[in-house]
Amino acid sequence: KKARFAVPTQGRRAPQHQHREFTMVAVRAMICLVAVVAAVAVGAPTSSAPSHLTMHLHRAVVSSGRSSAARWANRTRDQGPLHLTSVPVLPVGGDLWPVAIFYSILEIGTPGQKFPVAIDSGSGDLDIPLTGCNGCVSKPPNNFYKPSASSTSTEYSCHLLQPCAVGHCKDSKCSFSNSYQTCDPHNPENVCTISGQWFEDDVRWGSAGPAKVQFGAISYQTSNFEQFYNIDGVVGMTGPDGHHDVLSQLVASKTIPEAIWSMCIHVGNKSNGTLTLGGVDKSLMTGPVQYTPNVGRGFYEMHVDSVTVGSASASDIPSTIILDSGTNVLLLPSAAYNGFHKAFLSLCSSVQLPGVCNPPSGQSLFNKDCVTLTSEELARFPDVAINLDANVTLTMKVQNYLLQGYNGKFAADQWCLAVEDTGNNGLFIMGDTTMEPYLTVFDRVNHQIGFAPVNTSACGSLGF
């Protein structure tokens, strides 16, 4: 996934280590799949009044959830639909697999250079390829940042008497180096790395901006970074507030009202999903938003009460789960993955599940095999329910955890288990397959995460 936090194996990468130093600021590294960066909040200039923005996705502490939800419900009722018709048309790209990410287009610099970036709720920084990058992807729609082509570009340099205000000093340049796991789906424990230098420039996202943002310009990328094979860039959405956080800088520029954003995934008649910045567009949902507290520090995380597979409870489930839009599938540590498997097996006395119940050699879903299923056989598979704090239940239908042609080794019409084992010390992460039935609201203001049934007639069909 990205360099600050977690991701899935099959096409999504989970950040393992991230080294970004800031003056007078300590960098906290998370073990295993994730690294979360703590940064210093910096003020930004202000301008005109904000408005909510709706744009197309390129598909590819803790407060009480109820009181916060009530405040948000009143606010959306008072303001009405939060959809801005002046949002520019953005190109569409991405999917659950094989691109394995959903992305949007940012404009960086003056004049603006366009960059596709994965929308990542599992990291906090903006990283894009630098011109001359060794290992970065050059195929469209990717681009390379050219500092000399922007009149507003600032390069962060350093020397003995001038330490870096952001990053660490290397060859007289303020630099970064981020490492990840699960970036290579065939060898999920292998580490992938991006490194480069820090810049600051004007960033525009749809009609939001410009805002001054510090970002990493990638000059080196390891060749095994499979998740960057299609879209080579990422915009982190976790915060914390500061000059390196795009969302908070757009708020500081007063081109969006507050640090709330939402995302839905659906192939509509104009795009593959919809992203809103600064608020929620009520036309994207068919029912109320249910909120659960965000208990994560530096990323989005929720308490888990239980996970059920049909009528069976899965054992050894961790007490919290990370919500990562930069991960495409559901990820479980080994003990929980085995408990999840056992829950499926416990159903075999009452229902025959192909690929699960006494599968022939080479046809075991839990052994990374893919199987051919009729519509009747597919209908036998149970719902998976992730039960969260505040009585919020997220339901995954069979089409959310079995994907056709998922791991690339089998025929495109075969069904594969889109649930991955992250290892003995791995993280519990829900990605895009869990989010797909919902409009997901990321409310950084009230420290909560919301889910509403998605309006498939609107998601992917707004804004053009």
PDB file of C-alpha atoms in Angstrom, residues 70-281:
ATOM      1  CA  ALA A  70     -26.328  13.750  15.456  1.00  0.00           C
ATOM      2  CA  ARG A  71     -24.381  16.944  14.883  1.00  0.00           C
ATOM      3  CA  TRP A  72     -23.464  15.831  11.364  1.00  0.00           C
ATOM      4  CA  ALA A  73     -27.042  14.782  10.585  1.00  0.00           C
ATOM      5  CA  ASN A  74     -28.308  18.209  11.608  1.00  0.00           C
ATOM      6  CA  ARG A  75     -25.645  19.899   9.522  1.00  0.00           C
ATOM      7  CA  THR A  76     -26.416  17.959   6.379  1.00  0.00           C
ATOM      8  CA  ARG A  77     -30.139  18.483   6.881  1.00  0.00           C
ATOM      9  CA  ASP A  78     -29.620  22.221   7.214  1.00  0.00           C
ATOM     10  CA  GLN A  79     -27.326  22.518   4.225  1.00  0.00           C
ATOM     11  CA  GLY A  80     -29.154  20.114   1.932  1.00  0.00           C
ATOM     12  CA  PRO A  81     -27.447  18.166  -0.852  1.00  0.00           C
ATOM     13  CA  LEU A  82     -23.768  19.006  -0.927  1.00  0.00           C
ATOM     14  CA  HIS A  83     -23.149  18.623  -4.646  1.00  0.00           C
ATOM     15  CA  LEU A  84     -21.326  21.230  -6.691  1.00  0.00           C
ATOM     16  CA  THR A  85     -22.179  21.183 -10.374  1.00  0.00           C
ATOM     17  CA  SER A  86     -19.057  23.147 -11.358  1.00  0.00           C
ATOM     18  CA  VAL A  87     -16.696  20.280 -10.568  1.00  0.00           C
ATOM     19  CA  PRO A  88     -14.503  19.548 -13.599  1.00  0.00           C
ATOM     20  CA  VAL A  89     -14.820  16.273 -15.493  1.00  0.00           C
ATOM     21  CA  LEU A  90     -12.004  13.963 -14.451  1.00  0.00           C
ATOM     22  CA  PRO A  91     -10.689  10.967 -16.421  1.00  0.00           C
ATOM     23  CA  VAL A  92     -11.673   7.504 -15.218  1.00  0.00           C
ATOM     24  CA  GLY A  93      -9.381   4.605 -14.444  1.00  0.00           C
ATOM     25  CA  GLY A  94      -8.727   1.754 -12.047  1.00  0.00           C
ATOM     26  CA  ASP A  95     -10.608  -1.234 -10.638  1.00  0.00           C
ATOM     27  CA  LEU A  96     -10.524  -3.808  -7.852  1.00  0.00           C
ATOM     28  CA  TRP A  97      -8.235  -6.022  -9.937  1.00  0.00           C
ATOM     29  CA  PRO A  98      -5.798  -5.995 -11.700  1.00  0.00           C
ATOM     30  CA  VAL A  99      -5.219  -2.230 -11.232  1.00  0.00           C
ATOM     31  CA  ALA A 100      -6.183  -2.804  -7.580  1.00  0.00           C
ATOM     32  CA  ILE A 101      -6.687   0.849  -6.681  1.00  0.00           C
ATOM     33  CA  PHE A 102      -9.060   3.751  -7.220  1.00  0.00           C
ATOM     34  CA  TYR A 103      -7.494   7.027  -8.190  1.00  0.00           C
ATOM     35  CA  SER A 104      -8.213  10.662  -8.867  1.00  0.00           C
ATOM     36  CA  ILE A 105      -6.370  13.417 -10.744  1.00  0.00           C
ATOM     37  CA  LEU A 106      -4.499  16.232  -9.020  1.00  0.00           C
ATOM     38  CA  GLU A 107      -2.980  19.280 -10.677  1.00  0.00           C
ATOM     39  CA  ILE A 108       0.364  20.292  -9.219  1.00  0.00           C
ATOM     40  CA  GLY A 109       2.357  23.411 -10.034  1.00  0.00           C
ATOM     41  CA  THR A 110       1.837  26.562 -12.096  1.00  0.00           C
ATOM     42  CA  PRO A 111       0.785  25.884 -14.766  1.00  0.00           C
ATOM     43  CA  GLY A 112      -0.777  22.694 -13.450  1.00  0.00           C
ATOM     44  CA  GLN A 113       0.795  19.311 -14.242  1.00  0.00           C
ATOM     45  CA  LYS A 114      -1.762  16.485 -13.987  1.00  0.00           C
ATOM     46  CA  PHE A 115      -1.041  13.395 -11.889  1.00  0.00           C
ATOM     47  CA  PRO A 116      -3.113  10.276 -11.235  1.00  0.00           C
ATOM     48  CA  VAL A 117      -2.900   9.407  -7.544  1.00  0.00           C
ATOM     49  CA  ALA A 118      -4.334   6.522  -5.559  1.00  0.00           C
ATOM     50  CA  ILE A 119      -6.857   7.749  -2.973  1.00  0.00           C
ATOM     51  CA  ASP A 120      -5.393   6.355   0.213  1.00  0.00           C
ATOM     52  CA  SER A 121      -7.009   6.429   3.638  1.00  0.00           C
ATOM     53  CA  GLY A 122      -4.036   4.443   4.926  1.00  0.00           C
ATOM     54  CA  SER A 123      -1.376   7.149   4.591  1.00  0.00           C
ATOM     55  CA  GLY A 124      -0.957  10.857   5.086  1.00  0.00           C
ATOM     56  CA  ASP A 125       1.341  12.255   2.404  1.00  0.00           C
ATOM     57  CA  LEU A 126       1.294  13.047  -1.292  1.00  0.00           C
ATOM     58  CA  ASP A 127       3.944  11.227  -3.360  1.00  0.00           C
ATOM     59  CA  ILE A 128       4.381  11.575  -7.140  1.00  0.00           C
ATOM     60  CA  PRO A 129       7.158  10.603  -9.601  1.00  0.00           C
ATOM     61  CA  LEU A 130       9.945  13.105 -10.223  1.00  0.00           C
ATOM     62  CA  THR A 131      11.310  13.601 -13.713  1.00  0.00           C
ATOM     63  CA  GLY A 132      14.234  11.219 -14.232  1.00  0.00           C
ATOM     64  CA  CYS A 133      12.891   8.755 -11.649  1.00  0.00           C
ATOM     65  CA  ASN A 134      14.637   5.382 -11.708  1.00  0.00           C
ATOM     66  CA  GLY A 135      11.963   2.658 -11.696  1.00  0.00           C
ATOM     67  CA  CYS A 136       8.829   4.797 -11.943  1.00  0.00           C
ATOM     68  CA  VAL A 137       6.075   3.976 -14.422  1.00  0.00           C
ATOM     69  CA  SER A 138       5.904   6.107 -17.567  1.00  0.00           C
ATOM     70  CA  LYS A 139       2.821   4.723 -19.336  1.00  0.00           C
ATOM     71  CA  PRO A 140      -0.315   6.924 -19.460  1.00  0.00           C
ATOM     72  CA  PRO A 141      -1.969   8.404 -17.510  1.00  0.00           C
ATOM     73  CA  ASN A 142       1.172   8.689 -15.339  1.00  0.00           C
ATOM     74  CA  ASN A 143       3.314  11.797 -15.359  1.00  0.00           C
ATOM     75  CA  PHE A 144       6.612  13.092 -13.979  1.00  0.00           C
ATOM     76  CA  TYR A 145       6.910  16.232 -11.868  1.00  0.00           C
ATOM     77  CA  LYS A 146       9.102  18.849 -13.506  1.00  0.00           C
ATOM     78  CA  PRO A 147      10.082  21.489 -10.908  1.00  0.00           C
ATOM     79  CA  SER A 148      11.551  23.818 -13.526  1.00  0.00           C
ATOM     80  CA  ALA A 149       8.209  23.880 -15.366  1.00  0.00           C
ATOM     81  CA  SER A 150       6.376  25.322 -12.334  1.00  0.00           C
ATOM     82  CA  SER A 151       6.759  28.962 -11.312  1.00  0.00           C
ATOM     83  CA  THR A 152       5.511  28.108  -7.802  1.00  0.00           C
ATOM     84  CA  SER A 153       7.799  25.123  -7.096  1.00  0.00           C
ATOM     85  CA  THR A 154      10.033  25.178  -4.007  1.00  0.00           C
ATOM     86  CA  GLU A 155      12.775  22.610  -3.475  1.00  0.00           C
ATOM     87  CA  TYR A 156      13.802  21.855   0.099  1.00  0.00           C
ATOM     88  CA  SER A 157      17.583  21.948   0.381  1.00  0.00           C
ATOM     89  CA  CYS A 158      19.887  21.649   3.369  1.00  0.00           C
ATOM     90  CA  HIS A 159      23.476  21.963   4.611  1.00  0.00           C
ATOM     91  CA  LEU A 160      25.363  21.791   7.906  1.00  0.00           C
ATOM     92  CA  LEU A 161      24.009  25.092   9.197  1.00  0.00           C
ATOM     93  CA  GLN A 162      20.567  24.679   7.603  1.00  0.00           C
ATOM     94  CA  PRO A 163      18.863  21.432   8.656  1.00  0.00           C
ATOM     95  CA  CYS A 164      15.768  20.159   6.910  1.00  0.00           C
ATOM     96  CA  ALA A 165      12.409  21.583   7.925  1.00  0.00           C
ATOM     97  CA  VAL A 166      10.926  18.403   6.469  1.00  0.00           C
ATOM     98  CA  GLY A 167      12.587  15.042   5.782  1.00  0.00           C
ATOM     99  CA  HIS A 168      16.269  14.239   6.329  1.00  0.00           C
ATOM    100  CA  CYS A 169      19.330  15.767   4.688  1.00  0.00           C
ATOM    101  CA  LYS A 170      20.973  13.728   1.926  1.00  0.00           C
ATOM    102  CA  ASP A 171      23.307  15.178  -0.705  1.00  0.00           C
ATOM    103  CA  SER A 172      22.183  18.705   0.286  1.00  0.00           C
ATOM    104  CA  LYS A 173      18.523  17.841  -0.373  1.00  0.00           C
ATOM    105  CA  CYS A 174      15.706  17.238   2.102  1.00  0.00           C
ATOM    106  CA  SER A 175      14.831  13.622   1.346  1.00  0.00           C
ATOM    107  CA  PHE A 176      12.522  10.755   2.255  1.00  0.00           C
ATOM    108  CA  SER A 177      12.567   6.972   1.994  1.00  0.00           C
ATOM    109  CA  ASN A 178       9.408   4.868   2.440  1.00  0.00           C
ATOM    110  CA  SER A 179       9.238   1.079   2.538  1.00  0.00           C
ATOM    111  CA  TYR A 180       6.173  -1.152   2.262  1.00  0.00           C
ATOM    112  CA  GLN A 181       5.062  -4.744   2.494  1.00  0.00           C
ATOM    113  CA  THR A 182       2.357  -6.534   0.459  1.00  0.00           C
ATOM    114  CA  CYS A 183       3.325  -4.350  -2.481  1.00  0.00           C
ATOM    115  CA  ASP A 184       4.272  -7.532  -4.332  1.00  0.00           C
ATOM    116  CA  PRO A 185       1.268  -9.909  -4.358  1.00  0.00           C
ATOM    117  CA  HIS A 186       3.379 -12.918  -5.292  1.00  0.00           C
ATOM    118  CA  ASN A 187       5.783 -12.308  -2.388  1.00  0.00           C
ATOM    119  CA  PRO A 188       3.724 -10.312   0.138  1.00  0.00           C
ATOM    120  CA  GLU A 189       6.431 -10.296   2.811  1.00  0.00           C
ATOM    121  CA  ASN A 190       8.981  -8.711   0.476  1.00  0.00           C
ATOM    122  CA  VAL A 191       9.695  -5.032   1.010  1.00  0.00           C
ATOM    123  CA  CYS A 192       9.230  -2.378  -1.693  1.00  0.00           C
ATOM    124  CA  THR A 193      10.717   1.098  -1.416  1.00  0.00           C
ATOM    125  CA  ILE A 194      10.253   4.570  -2.842  1.00  0.00           C
ATOM    126  CA  SER A 195      12.625   7.430  -2.099  1.00  0.00           C
ATOM    127  CA  GLY A 196      13.248  10.952  -3.290  1.00  0.00           C
ATOM    128  CA  GLN A 197      13.177  14.559  -2.174  1.00  0.00           C
ATOM    129  CA  TRP A 198      10.727  17.046  -0.721  1.00  0.00           C
ATOM    130  CA  PHE A 199       9.113  19.889  -2.653  1.00  0.00           C
ATOM    131  CA  GLU A 200       6.325  22.365  -2.057  1.00  0.00           C
ATOM    132  CA  ASP A 201       3.987  23.589  -4.780  1.00  0.00           C
ATOM    133  CA  ASP A 202       0.424  24.635  -5.524  1.00  0.00           C
ATOM    134  CA  VAL A 203      -2.038  21.720  -5.583  1.00  0.00           C
ATOM    135  CA  ARG A 204      -5.527  21.777  -7.091  1.00  0.00           C
ATOM    136  CA  TRP A 205      -8.059  18.969  -6.721  1.00  0.00           C
ATOM    137  CA  GLY A 206     -10.993  19.510  -9.022  1.00  0.00           C
ATOM    138  CA  SER A 207     -12.122  23.041  -8.255  1.00  0.00           C
ATOM    139  CA  ALA A 208     -10.554  23.002  -4.779  1.00  0.00           C
ATOM    140  CA  GLY A 209      -7.345  24.958  -4.403  1.00  0.00           C
ATOM    141  CA  PRO A 210      -4.792  26.123  -5.084  1.00  0.00           C
ATOM    142  CA  ALA A 211      -3.214  25.193  -1.759  1.00  0.00           C
ATOM    143  CA  LYS A 212       0.461  25.036  -0.845  1.00  0.00           C
ATOM    144  CA  VAL A 213       1.367  21.407  -0.128  1.00  0.00           C
ATOM    145  CA  GLN A 214       4.641  19.726   0.777  1.00  0.00           C
ATOM    146  CA  PHE A 215       5.030  16.429  -1.088  1.00  0.00           C
ATOM    147  CA  GLY A 216       7.508  13.711  -1.873  1.00  0.00           C
ATOM    148  CA  ALA A 217       8.878  13.564  -5.423  1.00  0.00           C
ATOM    149  CA  ILE A 218       9.933   9.972  -6.129  1.00  0.00           C
ATOM    150  CA  SER A 219      13.387   9.610  -7.717  1.00  0.00           C
ATOM    151  CA  TYR A 220      13.839   5.875  -7.040  1.00  0.00           C
ATOM    152  CA  GLN A 221      11.343   3.012  -6.919  1.00  0.00           C
ATOM    153  CA  THR A 222      12.135  -0.688  -6.515  1.00  0.00           C
ATOM    154  CA  SER A 223      11.134  -2.862  -9.459  1.00  0.00           C
ATOM    155  CA  ASN A 224       8.949  -5.189  -7.365  1.00  0.00           C
ATOM    156  CA  PHE A 225       6.482  -2.401  -6.464  1.00  0.00           C
ATOM    157  CA  GLU A 226       3.649  -4.107  -8.319  1.00  0.00           C
ATOM    158  CA  GLN A 227       0.966  -1.879  -6.893  1.00  0.00           C
ATOM    159  CA  PHE A 228       2.532   1.089  -8.669  1.00  0.00           C
ATOM    160  CA  TYR A 229       2.666  -0.725 -12.020  1.00  0.00           C
ATOM    161  CA  ASN A 230      -0.458   1.063 -13.276  1.00  0.00           C
ATOM    162  CA  ILE A 231      -0.897   4.216 -11.197  1.00  0.00           C
ATOM    163  CA  ASP A 232       2.387   5.577  -9.867  1.00  0.00           C
ATOM    164  CA  GLY A 233       1.390   8.072  -7.203  1.00  0.00           C
ATOM    165  CA  VAL A 234      -0.614   8.329  -3.983  1.00  0.00           C
ATOM    166  CA  VAL A 235      -2.495  10.991  -2.029  1.00  0.00           C
ATOM    167  CA  GLY A 236      -2.733  10.171   1.666  1.00  0.00           C
ATOM    168  CA  MET A 237      -5.941  11.196   3.428  1.00  0.00           C
ATOM    169  CA  THR A 238      -5.217  10.454   7.090  1.00  0.00           C
ATOM    170  CA  GLY A 239      -3.581  13.665   8.218  1.00  0.00           C
ATOM    171  CA  PRO A 240      -2.367  14.949  10.618  1.00  0.00           C
ATOM    172  CA  ASP A 241      -3.099  18.516   9.615  1.00  0.00           C
ATOM    173  CA  GLY A 242      -0.099  20.327   8.204  1.00  0.00           C
ATOM    174  CA  HIS A 243       1.620  21.498   5.056  1.00  0.00           C
ATOM    175  CA  HIS A 244       2.137  17.941   3.793  1.00  0.00           C
ATOM    176  CA  ASP A 245      -1.558  16.987   4.083  1.00  0.00           C
ATOM    177  CA  VAL A 246      -3.596  17.831   0.978  1.00  0.00           C
ATOM    178  CA  LEU A 247      -7.020  17.752   2.676  1.00  0.00           C
ATOM    179  CA  SER A 248      -6.085  20.050   5.564  1.00  0.00           C
ATOM    180  CA  GLN A 249      -4.324  22.451   3.203  1.00  0.00           C
ATOM    181  CA  LEU A 250      -7.457  22.698   1.065  1.00  0.00           C
ATOM    182  CA  VAL A 251      -9.380  23.496   4.257  1.00  0.00           C
ATOM    183  CA  ALA A 252      -6.757  26.111   5.199  1.00  0.00           C
ATOM    184  CA  SER A 253      -7.105  27.689   1.758  1.00  0.00           C
ATOM    185  CA  LYS A 254     -10.868  27.916   2.413  1.00  0.00           C
ATOM    186  CA  THR A 255     -11.721  26.135  -0.827  1.00  0.00           C
ATOM    187  CA  ILE A 256     -13.408  23.318   1.126  1.00  0.00           C
ATOM    188  CA  PRO A 257     -15.102  23.892   4.498  1.00  0.00           C
ATOM    189  CA  GLU A 258     -13.701  21.123   6.698  1.00  0.00           C
ATOM    190  CA  ALA A 259     -11.706  17.907   6.814  1.00  0.00           C
ATOM    191  CA  ILE A 260     -14.531  15.540   5.897  1.00  0.00           C
ATOM    192  CA  TRP A 261     -14.546  13.459   2.733  1.00  0.00           C
ATOM    193  CA  SER A 262     -16.511  10.563   1.354  1.00  0.00           C
ATOM    194  CA  MET A 263     -16.038   7.906  -1.270  1.00  0.00           C
ATOM    195  CA  CYS A 264     -18.213   5.393  -3.078  1.00  0.00           C
ATOM    196  CA  ILE A 265     -17.234   2.737  -5.608  1.00  0.00           C
ATOM    197  CA  HIS A 266     -19.591   1.777  -8.415  1.00  0.00           C
ATOM    198  CA  VAL A 267     -19.377   1.532 -12.171  1.00  0.00           C
ATOM    199  CA  GLY A 268     -21.834   4.214 -13.234  1.00  0.00           C
ATOM    200  CA  ASN A 269     -22.596   5.602 -16.648  1.00  0.00           C
ATOM    201  CA  LYS A 270     -19.814   8.198 -16.404  1.00  0.00           C
ATOM    202  CA  SER A 271     -17.165   6.917 -13.973  1.00  0.00           C
ATOM    203  CA  ASN A 272     -16.263   4.143 -11.562  1.00  0.00           C
ATOM    204  CA  GLY A 273     -17.046   5.967  -8.344  1.00  0.00           C
ATOM    205  CA  THR A 274     -17.476   9.358  -6.716  1.00  0.00           C
ATOM    206  CA  LEU A 275     -15.369  11.291  -4.232  1.00  0.00           C
ATOM    207  CA  THR A 276     -16.550  14.324  -2.244  1.00  0.00           C
ATOM    208  CA  LEU A 277     -14.306  16.776  -0.401  1.00  0.00           C
ATOM    209  CA  GLY A 278     -15.484  18.944   2.476  1.00  0.00           C
ATOM    210  CA  GLY A 279     -18.818  17.213   3.047  1.00  0.00           C
ATOM    211  CA  VAL A 280     -21.252  14.538   1.909  1.00  0.00           C
ATOM    212  CA  ASP A 281     -23.588  14.531  -1.078  1.00  0.00           C
TER     213      ASP A 281
END
